[in-house]
Amino acid sequence: MGSLSVPDINYIEKSNHLAAKEVRWQVVVGRFILGFGSIEWFTFHMLSELPTERILESTMSLRFAQRLDMVIQLLQGKNIESELVDSAITLLEKARALSKVRNVIAHSPLFLNLFDDTVGVDLQYQISKFGEIEARLSIDDLERHCRDVEELDEQLYAIREKIDNAISRR
């Protein structure tokens, strides 16, 4: 689908104002969710193109992980170059891992967490799933995941074209 241009929000880094920091979170969360939407679209496209039967309507209500499993199964069943199938599956497994981040973002609030250690007290905003230390995302974590989603989106777009071409040649 292509990545979106990111507005310059570097001025927020220098600001200690709470509202400015919230804007940065909004931009980064929005980038991640929109980027992941493109990855979701890839699964729907594959479910409309890979099967010889019309199954897209029946698969619309499946959860993302179930659609991934179905796309992988359909790819493996097609007479397509194995290297192309393996590359697509590798990308889809990356999408599966990123879906866990998406779920943390979608189902967890943004908190101002207080960390007390031997050096002193630190206040950090984090998206945090209550009670799960592994399910915490700092703004830096989220920006890294945004880059991962945007890169994966580009890779899936490129491989979709190759898969479509391989299917049309059959």
mmCIF file of N, CA and C in Angstrom, residues 3-118:
data_model
loop_
_atom_site.group_PDB
_atom_site.id
_atom_site.type_symbol
_atom_site.label_atom_id
_atom_site.label_comp_id
_atom_site.label_asym_id
_atom_site.label_seq_id
_atom_site.Cartn_x
_atom_site.Cartn_y
_atom_site.Cartn_z
ATOM 1 N N SER A 3 3.871 3.556 2.502
ATOM 2 C CA SER A 3 3.854 4.191 3.815
ATOM 3 C C SER A 3 3.391 5.634 3.701
ATOM 4 N N LEU A 4 2.828 6.106 4.780
ATOM 5 C CA LEU A 4 2.343 7.469 4.854
ATOM 6 C C LEU A 4 3.482 8.395 5.213
ATOM 7 N N SER A 5 3.416 9.641 4.774
ATOM 8 C CA SER A 5 4.441 10.582 5.212
ATOM 9 C C SER A 5 4.146 10.959 6.662
ATOM 10 N N VAL A 6 5.193 11.056 7.417
ATOM 11 C CA VAL A 6 5.067 11.310 8.841
ATOM 12 C C VAL A 6 5.269 12.797 9.087
ATOM 13 N N PRO A 7 4.321 13.438 9.778
ATOM 14 C CA PRO A 7 4.500 14.862 10.047
ATOM 15 C C PRO A 7 5.689 15.082 10.973
ATOM 16 N N ASP A 8 6.317 16.229 10.821
ATOM 17 C CA ASP A 8 7.463 16.557 11.671
ATOM 18 C C ASP A 8 6.940 16.976 13.043
ATOM 19 N N ILE A 9 7.213 16.135 14.014
ATOM 20 C CA ILE A 9 6.753 16.441 15.375
ATOM 21 C C ILE A 9 7.941 16.473 16.337
ATOM 22 N N ASN A 10 9.114 16.768 15.793
ATOM 23 C CA ASN A 10 10.323 16.797 16.619
ATOM 24 C C ASN A 10 10.255 17.828 17.734
ATOM 25 N N TYR A 11 9.492 18.893 17.520
ATOM 26 C CA TYR A 11 9.371 19.918 18.553
ATOM 27 C C TYR A 11 8.791 19.331 19.838
ATOM 28 N N ILE A 12 8.047 18.260 19.724
ATOM 29 C CA ILE A 12 7.428 17.638 20.895
ATOM 30 C C ILE A 12 8.502 17.062 21.815
ATOM 31 N N GLU A 13 9.593 16.560 21.217
ATOM 32 C CA GLU A 13 10.685 15.991 22.001
ATOM 33 C C GLU A 13 11.212 16.993 23.023
ATOM 34 N N LYS A 14 11.247 18.253 22.631
ATOM 35 C CA LYS A 14 11.831 19.278 23.484
ATOM 36 C C LYS A 14 10.828 19.830 24.494
ATOM 37 N N SER A 15 9.584 19.487 24.321
ATOM 38 C CA SER A 15 8.540 20.037 25.174
ATOM 39 C C SER A 15 8.302 19.147 26.388
ATOM 40 N N ASN A 16 8.099 19.763 27.508
ATOM 41 C CA ASN A 16 7.715 19.026 28.709
ATOM 42 C C ASN A 16 6.213 19.125 28.938
ATOM 43 N N HIS A 17 5.538 19.784 28.032
ATOM 44 C CA HIS A 17 4.098 19.979 28.170
ATOM 45 C C HIS A 17 3.371 18.664 27.927
ATOM 46 N N LEU A 18 2.489 18.318 28.825
ATOM 47 C CA LEU A 18 1.764 17.053 28.780
ATOM 48 C C LEU A 18 0.988 16.886 27.473
ATOM 49 N N ALA A 19 0.320 17.939 27.014
ATOM 50 C CA ALA A 19 -0.487 17.852 25.793
ATOM 51 C C ALA A 19 0.393 17.574 24.576
ATOM 52 N N ALA A 20 1.587 18.148 24.544
ATOM 53 C CA ALA A 20 2.496 17.917 23.419
ATOM 54 C C ALA A 20 2.929 16.461 23.374
ATOM 55 N N LYS A 21 3.218 15.889 24.520
ATOM 56 C CA LYS A 21 3.614 14.477 24.560
ATOM 57 C C LYS A 21 2.450 13.584 24.128
ATOM 58 N N GLU A 22 1.240 13.966 24.482
ATOM 59 C CA GLU A 22 0.068 13.188 24.082
ATOM 60 C C GLU A 22 -0.098 13.202 22.563
ATOM 61 N N VAL A 23 0.196 14.331 21.931
ATOM 62 C CA VAL A 23 0.112 14.417 20.469
ATOM 63 C C VAL A 23 1.081 13.426 19.830
ATOM 64 N N ARG A 24 2.282 13.326 20.372
ATOM 65 C CA ARG A 24 3.263 12.381 19.825
ATOM 66 C C ARG A 24 2.717 10.962 19.909
ATOM 67 N N TRP A 25 2.132 10.605 21.048
ATOM 68 C CA TRP A 25 1.543 9.268 21.193
ATOM 69 C C TRP A 25 0.431 9.061 20.171
ATOM 70 N N GLN A 26 -0.410 10.065 19.981
ATOM 71 C CA GLN A 26 -1.522 9.935 19.037
ATOM 72 C C GLN A 26 -1.010 9.688 17.620
ATOM 73 N N VAL A 27 0.028 10.423 17.234
ATOM 74 C CA VAL A 27 0.583 10.266 15.890
ATOM 75 C C VAL A 27 1.169 8.869 15.714
ATOM 76 N N VAL A 28 1.929 8.405 16.692
ATOM 77 C CA VAL A 28 2.594 7.110 16.565
ATOM 78 C C VAL A 28 1.585 5.965 16.620
ATOM 79 N N VAL A 29 0.617 6.046 17.517
ATOM 80 C CA VAL A 29 -0.425 5.008 17.572
ATOM 81 C C VAL A 29 -1.194 4.991 16.250
ATOM 82 N N GLY A 30 -1.521 6.153 15.738
ATOM 83 C CA GLY A 30 -2.229 6.231 14.457
ATOM 84 C C GLY A 30 -1.431 5.623 13.320
ATOM 85 N N ARG A 31 -0.133 5.913 13.272
ATOM 86 C CA ARG A 31 0.730 5.327 12.236
ATOM 87 C C ARG A 31 0.720 3.813 12.320
ATOM 88 N N PHE A 32 0.830 3.291 13.532
ATOM 89 C CA PHE A 32 0.872 1.841 13.691
ATOM 90 C C PHE A 32 -0.442 1.211 13.240
ATOM 91 N N ILE A 33 -1.551 1.751 13.716
ATOM 92 C CA ILE A 33 -2.861 1.168 13.395
ATOM 93 C C ILE A 33 -3.145 1.262 11.900
ATOM 94 N N LEU A 34 -2.856 2.395 11.288
ATOM 95 C CA LEU A 34 -3.086 2.523 9.843
ATOM 96 C C LEU A 34 -2.175 1.583 9.054
ATOM 97 N N GLY A 35 -0.925 1.481 9.477
ATOM 98 C CA GLY A 35 -0.008 0.557 8.810
ATOM 99 C C GLY A 35 -0.468 -0.880 8.946
ATOM 100 N N PHE A 36 -0.948 -1.240 10.128
ATOM 101 C CA PHE A 36 -1.409 -2.609 10.326
ATOM 102 C C PHE A 36 -2.682 -2.875 9.518
ATOM 103 N N GLY A 37 -3.485 -1.849 9.310
ATOM 104 C CA GLY A 37 -4.666 -2.001 8.455
ATOM 105 C C GLY A 37 -4.292 -2.445 7.048
ATOM 106 N N SER A 38 -3.169 -1.959 6.545
ATOM 107 C CA SER A 38 -2.699 -2.384 5.226
ATOM 108 C C SER A 38 -2.289 -3.852 5.233
ATOM 109 N N ILE A 39 -1.724 -4.296 6.341
ATOM 110 C CA ILE A 39 -1.355 -5.705 6.469
ATOM 111 C C ILE A 39 -2.616 -6.564 6.514
ATOM 112 N N GLU A 40 -3.623 -6.100 7.234
ATOM 113 C CA GLU A 40 -4.913 -6.813 7.263
ATOM 114 C C GLU A 40 -5.482 -6.908 5.849
ATOM 115 N N TRP A 41 -5.387 -5.814 5.098
ATOM 116 C CA TRP A 41 -5.911 -5.804 3.729
ATOM 117 C C TRP A 41 -5.232 -6.892 2.894
ATOM 118 N N PHE A 42 -3.931 -7.115 3.102
ATOM 119 C CA PHE A 42 -3.210 -8.143 2.358
ATOM 120 C C PHE A 42 -3.893 -9.496 2.530
ATOM 121 N N THR A 43 -4.305 -9.831 3.754
ATOM 122 C CA THR A 43 -4.939 -11.142 3.971
ATOM 123 C C THR A 43 -6.254 -11.232 3.208
ATOM 124 N N PHE A 44 -7.032 -10.156 3.195
ATOM 125 C CA PHE A 44 -8.291 -10.185 2.457
ATOM 126 C C PHE A 44 -8.032 -10.318 0.956
ATOM 127 N N HIS A 45 -7.027 -9.611 0.473
ATOM 128 C CA HIS A 45 -6.699 -9.710 -0.950
ATOM 129 C C HIS A 45 -6.314 -11.145 -1.312
ATOM 130 N N MET A 46 -5.466 -11.749 -0.493
ATOM 131 C CA MET A 46 -5.045 -13.122 -0.763
ATOM 132 C C MET A 46 -6.229 -14.084 -0.698
ATOM 133 N N LEU A 47 -7.145 -13.861 0.232
ATOM 134 C CA LEU A 47 -8.320 -14.742 0.332
ATOM 135 C C LEU A 47 -9.290 -14.542 -0.830
ATOM 136 N N SER A 48 -9.165 -13.429 -1.509
ATOM 137 C CA SER A 48 -10.009 -13.247 -2.699
ATOM 138 C C SER A 48 -9.317 -13.757 -3.960
ATOM 139 N N GLU A 49 -7.989 -13.854 -3.959
ATOM 140 C CA GLU A 49 -7.251 -14.228 -5.165
ATOM 141 C C GLU A 49 -6.749 -15.673 -5.176
ATOM 142 N N LEU A 50 -6.375 -16.222 -4.033
ATOM 143 C CA LEU A 50 -5.757 -17.552 -4.015
ATOM 144 C C LEU A 50 -6.731 -18.700 -4.274
ATOM 145 N N PRO A 51 -7.885 -18.723 -3.624
ATOM 146 C CA PRO A 51 -8.758 -19.894 -3.839
ATOM 147 C C PRO A 51 -9.416 -19.857 -5.214
ATOM 148 N N THR A 52 -9.735 -21.051 -5.709
ATOM 149 C CA THR A 52 -10.478 -21.118 -6.966
ATOM 150 C C THR A 52 -11.970 -20.925 -6.703
ATOM 151 N N GLU A 53 -12.379 -21.166 -5.475
ATOM 152 C CA GLU A 53 -13.774 -20.943 -5.087
ATOM 153 C C GLU A 53 -13.885 -19.558 -4.435
ATOM 154 N N ARG A 54 -15.110 -19.070 -4.374
ATOM 155 C CA ARG A 54 -15.339 -17.780 -3.717
ATOM 156 C C ARG A 54 -15.525 -18.023 -2.217
ATOM 157 N N ILE A 55 -14.488 -17.707 -1.431
ATOM 158 C CA ILE A 55 -14.585 -17.916 0.012
ATOM 159 C C ILE A 55 -14.437 -16.618 0.799
ATOM 160 N N LEU A 56 -14.132 -15.521 0.120
ATOM 161 C CA LEU A 56 -13.852 -14.278 0.830
ATOM 162 C C LEU A 56 -14.990 -13.894 1.772
ATOM 163 N N GLU A 57 -16.222 -13.966 1.283
ATOM 164 C CA GLU A 57 -17.363 -13.582 2.111
ATOM 165 C C GLU A 57 -17.448 -14.437 3.376
ATOM 166 N N SER A 58 -17.090 -15.701 3.265
ATOM 167 C CA SER A 58 -17.145 -16.608 4.415
ATOM 168 C C SER A 58 -16.012 -16.371 5.396
ATOM 169 N N THR A 59 -14.945 -15.740 4.939
ATOM 170 C CA THR A 59 -13.780 -15.553 5.804
ATOM 171 C C THR A 59 -13.688 -14.142 6.385
ATOM 172 N N MET A 60 -14.608 -13.274 6.020
ATOM 173 C CA MET A 60 -14.556 -11.881 6.484
ATOM 174 C C MET A 60 -14.611 -11.760 8.002
ATOM 175 N N SER A 61 -15.312 -12.669 8.654
ATOM 176 C CA SER A 61 -15.486 -12.554 10.103
ATOM 177 C C SER A 61 -14.396 -13.291 10.892
ATOM 178 N N LEU A 62 -13.469 -13.939 10.197
ATOM 179 C CA LEU A 62 -12.394 -14.630 10.900
ATOM 180 C C LEU A 62 -11.448 -13.628 11.560
ATOM 181 N N ARG A 63 -10.879 -14.029 12.679
ATOM 182 C CA ARG A 63 -9.859 -13.213 13.324
ATOM 183 C C ARG A 63 -8.606 -13.210 12.452
ATOM 184 N N PHE A 64 -7.759 -12.236 12.692
ATOM 185 C CA PHE A 64 -6.557 -12.058 11.886
ATOM 186 C C PHE A 64 -5.706 -13.332 11.856
ATOM 187 N N ALA A 65 -5.450 -13.932 13.005
ATOM 188 C CA ALA A 65 -4.612 -15.142 13.066
ATOM 189 C C ALA A 65 -5.223 -16.276 12.251
ATOM 190 N N GLN A 66 -6.533 -16.395 12.272
ATOM 191 C CA GLN A 66 -7.195 -17.441 11.488
ATOM 192 C C GLN A 66 -7.055 -17.160 9.994
ATOM 193 N N ARG A 67 -7.170 -15.884 9.607
ATOM 194 C CA ARG A 67 -6.979 -15.541 8.195
ATOM 195 C C ARG A 67 -5.544 -15.820 7.768
ATOM 196 N N LEU A 68 -4.580 -15.508 8.644
ATOM 197 C CA LEU A 68 -3.182 -15.813 8.318
ATOM 198 C C LEU A 68 -3.004 -17.308 8.072
ATOM 199 N N ASP A 69 -3.554 -18.120 8.979
ATOM 200 C CA ASP A 69 -3.445 -19.578 8.820
ATOM 201 C C ASP A 69 -4.044 -20.028 7.497
ATOM 202 N N MET A 70 -5.170 -19.463 7.139
ATOM 203 C CA MET A 70 -5.831 -19.863 5.902
ATOM 204 C C MET A 70 -5.020 -19.424 4.676
ATOM 205 N N VAL A 71 -4.490 -18.207 4.702
ATOM 206 C CA VAL A 71 -3.675 -17.728 3.584
ATOM 207 C C VAL A 71 -2.433 -18.608 3.437
ATOM 208 N N ILE A 72 -1.797 -18.944 4.553
ATOM 209 C CA ILE A 72 -0.605 -19.800 4.509
ATOM 210 C C ILE A 72 -0.962 -21.157 3.900
ATOM 211 N N GLN A 73 -2.063 -21.725 4.349
ATOM 212 C CA GLN A 73 -2.488 -23.021 3.825
ATOM 213 C C GLN A 73 -2.778 -22.943 2.322
ATOM 214 N N LEU A 74 -3.436 -21.885 1.893
ATOM 215 C CA LEU A 74 -3.730 -21.721 0.468
ATOM 216 C C LEU A 74 -2.457 -21.527 -0.350
ATOM 217 N N LEU A 75 -1.515 -20.742 0.180
ATOM 218 C CA LEU A 75 -0.245 -20.542 -0.523
ATOM 219 C C LEU A 75 0.496 -21.868 -0.688
ATOM 220 N N GLN A 76 0.504 -22.662 0.368
ATOM 221 C CA GLN A 76 1.201 -23.948 0.311
ATOM 222 C C GLN A 76 0.541 -24.911 -0.668
ATOM 223 N N GLY A 77 -0.746 -24.749 -0.891
ATOM 224 C CA GLY A 77 -1.467 -25.629 -1.800
ATOM 225 C C GLY A 77 -1.402 -25.203 -3.256
ATOM 226 N N LYS A 78 -0.911 -24.000 -3.511
ATOM 227 C CA LYS A 78 -0.815 -23.502 -4.888
ATOM 228 C C LYS A 78 0.462 -24.005 -5.550
ATOM 229 N N ASN A 79 0.400 -24.124 -6.839
ATOM 230 C CA ASN A 79 1.568 -24.515 -7.617
ATOM 231 C C ASN A 79 2.361 -23.251 -7.952
ATOM 232 N N ILE A 80 2.961 -22.687 -6.893
ATOM 233 C CA ILE A 80 3.744 -21.461 -7.010
ATOM 234 C C ILE A 80 5.161 -21.795 -6.543
ATOM 235 N N GLU A 81 6.130 -21.126 -7.110
ATOM 236 C CA GLU A 81 7.534 -21.312 -6.746
ATOM 237 C C GLU A 81 7.693 -21.342 -5.219
ATOM 238 N N SER A 82 8.350 -22.388 -4.720
ATOM 239 C CA SER A 82 8.446 -22.586 -3.268
ATOM 240 C C SER A 82 9.182 -21.446 -2.565
ATOM 241 N N GLU A 83 10.142 -20.847 -3.227
ATOM 242 C CA GLU A 83 10.866 -19.723 -2.626
ATOM 243 C C GLU A 83 9.924 -18.537 -2.388
ATOM 244 N N LEU A 84 9.022 -18.291 -3.327
ATOM 245 C CA LEU A 84 8.047 -17.214 -3.188
ATOM 246 C C LEU A 84 7.077 -17.510 -2.044
ATOM 247 N N VAL A 85 6.618 -18.749 -1.960
ATOM 248 C CA VAL A 85 5.714 -19.154 -0.878
ATOM 249 C C VAL A 85 6.417 -19.020 0.471
ATOM 250 N N ASP A 86 7.656 -19.488 0.558
ATOM 251 C CA ASP A 86 8.406 -19.401 1.816
ATOM 252 C C ASP A 86 8.610 -17.948 2.238
ATOM 253 N N SER A 87 8.927 -17.092 1.279
ATOM 254 C CA SER A 87 9.103 -15.661 1.592
ATOM 255 C C SER A 87 7.805 -15.055 2.107
ATOM 256 N N ALA A 88 6.692 -15.392 1.460
ATOM 257 C CA ALA A 88 5.389 -14.869 1.893
ATOM 258 C C ALA A 88 5.061 -15.357 3.297
ATOM 259 N N ILE A 89 5.313 -16.616 3.570
ATOM 260 C CA ILE A 89 5.018 -17.173 4.892
ATOM 261 C C ILE A 89 5.879 -16.500 5.962
ATOM 262 N N THR A 90 7.132 -16.258 5.668
ATOM 263 C CA THR A 90 8.009 -15.557 6.613
ATOM 264 C C THR A 90 7.447 -14.177 6.943
ATOM 265 N N LEU A 91 6.988 -13.467 5.918
ATOM 266 C CA LEU A 91 6.401 -12.141 6.138
ATOM 267 C C LEU A 91 5.108 -12.240 6.946
ATOM 268 N N LEU A 92 4.304 -13.246 6.655
ATOM 269 C CA LEU A 92 3.045 -13.416 7.390
ATOM 270 C C LEU A 92 3.303 -13.762 8.860
ATOM 271 N N GLU A 93 4.359 -14.487 9.134
ATOM 272 C CA GLU A 93 4.708 -14.786 10.531
ATOM 273 C C GLU A 93 5.175 -13.524 11.254
ATOM 274 N N LYS A 94 5.843 -12.619 10.536
ATOM 275 C CA LYS A 94 6.192 -11.315 11.124
ATOM 276 C C LYS A 94 4.915 -10.540 11.443
ATOM 277 N N ALA A 95 3.943 -10.631 10.549
ATOM 278 C CA ALA A 95 2.659 -9.965 10.783
ATOM 279 C C ALA A 95 1.970 -10.543 12.018
ATOM 280 N N ARG A 96 2.062 -11.839 12.186
ATOM 281 C CA ARG A 96 1.463 -12.493 13.358
ATOM 282 C C ARG A 96 2.091 -11.929 14.645
ATOM 283 N N ALA A 97 3.410 -11.793 14.650
ATOM 284 C CA ALA A 97 4.097 -11.252 15.829
ATOM 285 C C ALA A 97 3.679 -9.805 16.077
ATOM 286 N N LEU A 98 3.570 -9.019 15.015
ATOM 287 C CA LEU A 98 3.167 -7.622 15.176
ATOM 288 C C LEU A 98 1.707 -7.485 15.593
ATOM 289 N N SER A 99 0.902 -8.504 15.311
ATOM 290 C CA SER A 99 -0.502 -8.438 15.735
ATOM 291 C C SER A 99 -0.607 -8.446 17.262
ATOM 292 N N LYS A 100 0.365 -9.049 17.927
ATOM 293 C CA LYS A 100 0.375 -9.032 19.396
ATOM 294 C C LYS A 100 0.594 -7.613 19.902
ATOM 295 N N VAL A 101 1.466 -6.866 19.233
ATOM 296 C CA VAL A 101 1.676 -5.457 19.575
ATOM 297 C C VAL A 101 0.400 -4.672 19.307
ATOM 298 N N ARG A 102 -0.210 -4.935 18.157
ATOM 299 C CA ARG A 102 -1.468 -4.258 17.819
ATOM 300 C C ARG A 102 -2.531 -4.499 18.891
ATOM 301 N N ASN A 103 -2.607 -5.731 19.402
ATOM 302 C CA ASN A 103 -3.593 -6.037 20.443
ATOM 303 C C ASN A 103 -3.305 -5.301 21.739
ATOM 304 N N VAL A 104 -2.038 -5.178 22.096
ATOM 305 C CA VAL A 104 -1.693 -4.404 23.294
ATOM 306 C C VAL A 104 -2.125 -2.948 23.111
ATOM 307 N N ILE A 105 -1.852 -2.391 21.943
ATOM 308 C CA ILE A 105 -2.232 -0.998 21.665
ATOM 309 C C ILE A 105 -3.746 -0.838 21.708
ATOM 310 N N ALA A 106 -4.441 -1.756 21.064
ATOM 311 C CA ALA A 106 -5.896 -1.623 20.938
ATOM 312 C C ALA A 106 -6.638 -1.852 22.251
ATOM 313 N N HIS A 107 -6.067 -2.643 23.139
ATOM 314 C CA HIS A 107 -6.815 -3.050 24.332
ATOM 315 C C HIS A 107 -6.210 -2.569 25.639
ATOM 316 N N SER A 108 -5.231 -1.676 25.570
ATOM 317 C CA SER A 108 -4.576 -1.216 26.790
ATOM 318 C C SER A 108 -4.523 0.308 26.812
ATOM 319 N N PRO A 109 -4.620 0.876 27.998
ATOM 320 C CA PRO A 109 -4.580 2.339 28.099
ATOM 321 C C PRO A 109 -3.147 2.884 28.122
ATOM 322 N N LEU A 110 -3.049 4.180 27.888
ATOM 323 C CA LEU A 110 -1.791 4.899 28.027
ATOM 324 C C LEU A 110 -1.706 5.367 29.476
ATOM 325 N N PHE A 111 -0.636 4.970 30.158
ATOM 326 C CA PHE A 111 -0.448 5.316 31.562
ATOM 327 C C PHE A 111 0.804 6.155 31.738
ATOM 328 N N LEU A 112 0.808 6.929 32.780
ATOM 329 C CA LEU A 112 2.020 7.573 33.259
ATOM 330 C C LEU A 112 2.516 6.684 34.385
ATOM 331 N N ASN A 113 3.554 5.897 34.100
ATOM 332 C CA ASN A 113 4.075 4.940 35.083
ATOM 333 C C ASN A 113 5.196 5.564 35.892
ATOM 334 N N LEU A 114 5.217 5.242 37.157
ATOM 335 C CA LEU A 114 6.228 5.708 38.082
ATOM 336 C C LEU A 114 7.202 4.564 38.336
ATOM 337 N N PHE A 115 8.469 4.793 38.039
ATOM 338 C CA PHE A 115 9.497 3.780 38.266
ATOM 339 C C PHE A 115 10.430 4.296 39.348
ATOM 340 N N ASP A 116 10.608 3.501 40.369
ATOM 341 C CA ASP A 116 11.482 3.855 41.474
ATOM 342 C C ASP A 116 12.619 2.849 41.510
ATOM 343 N N ASP A 117 13.824 3.331 41.281
ATOM 344 C CA ASP A 117 14.972 2.423 41.336
ATOM 345 C C ASP A 117 16.050 3.040 42.216
ATOM 346 N N THR A 118 17.219 2.466 42.194
ATOM 347 C CA THR A 118 18.287 2.936 43.071
ATOM 348 C C THR A 118 18.786 4.326 42.699
#
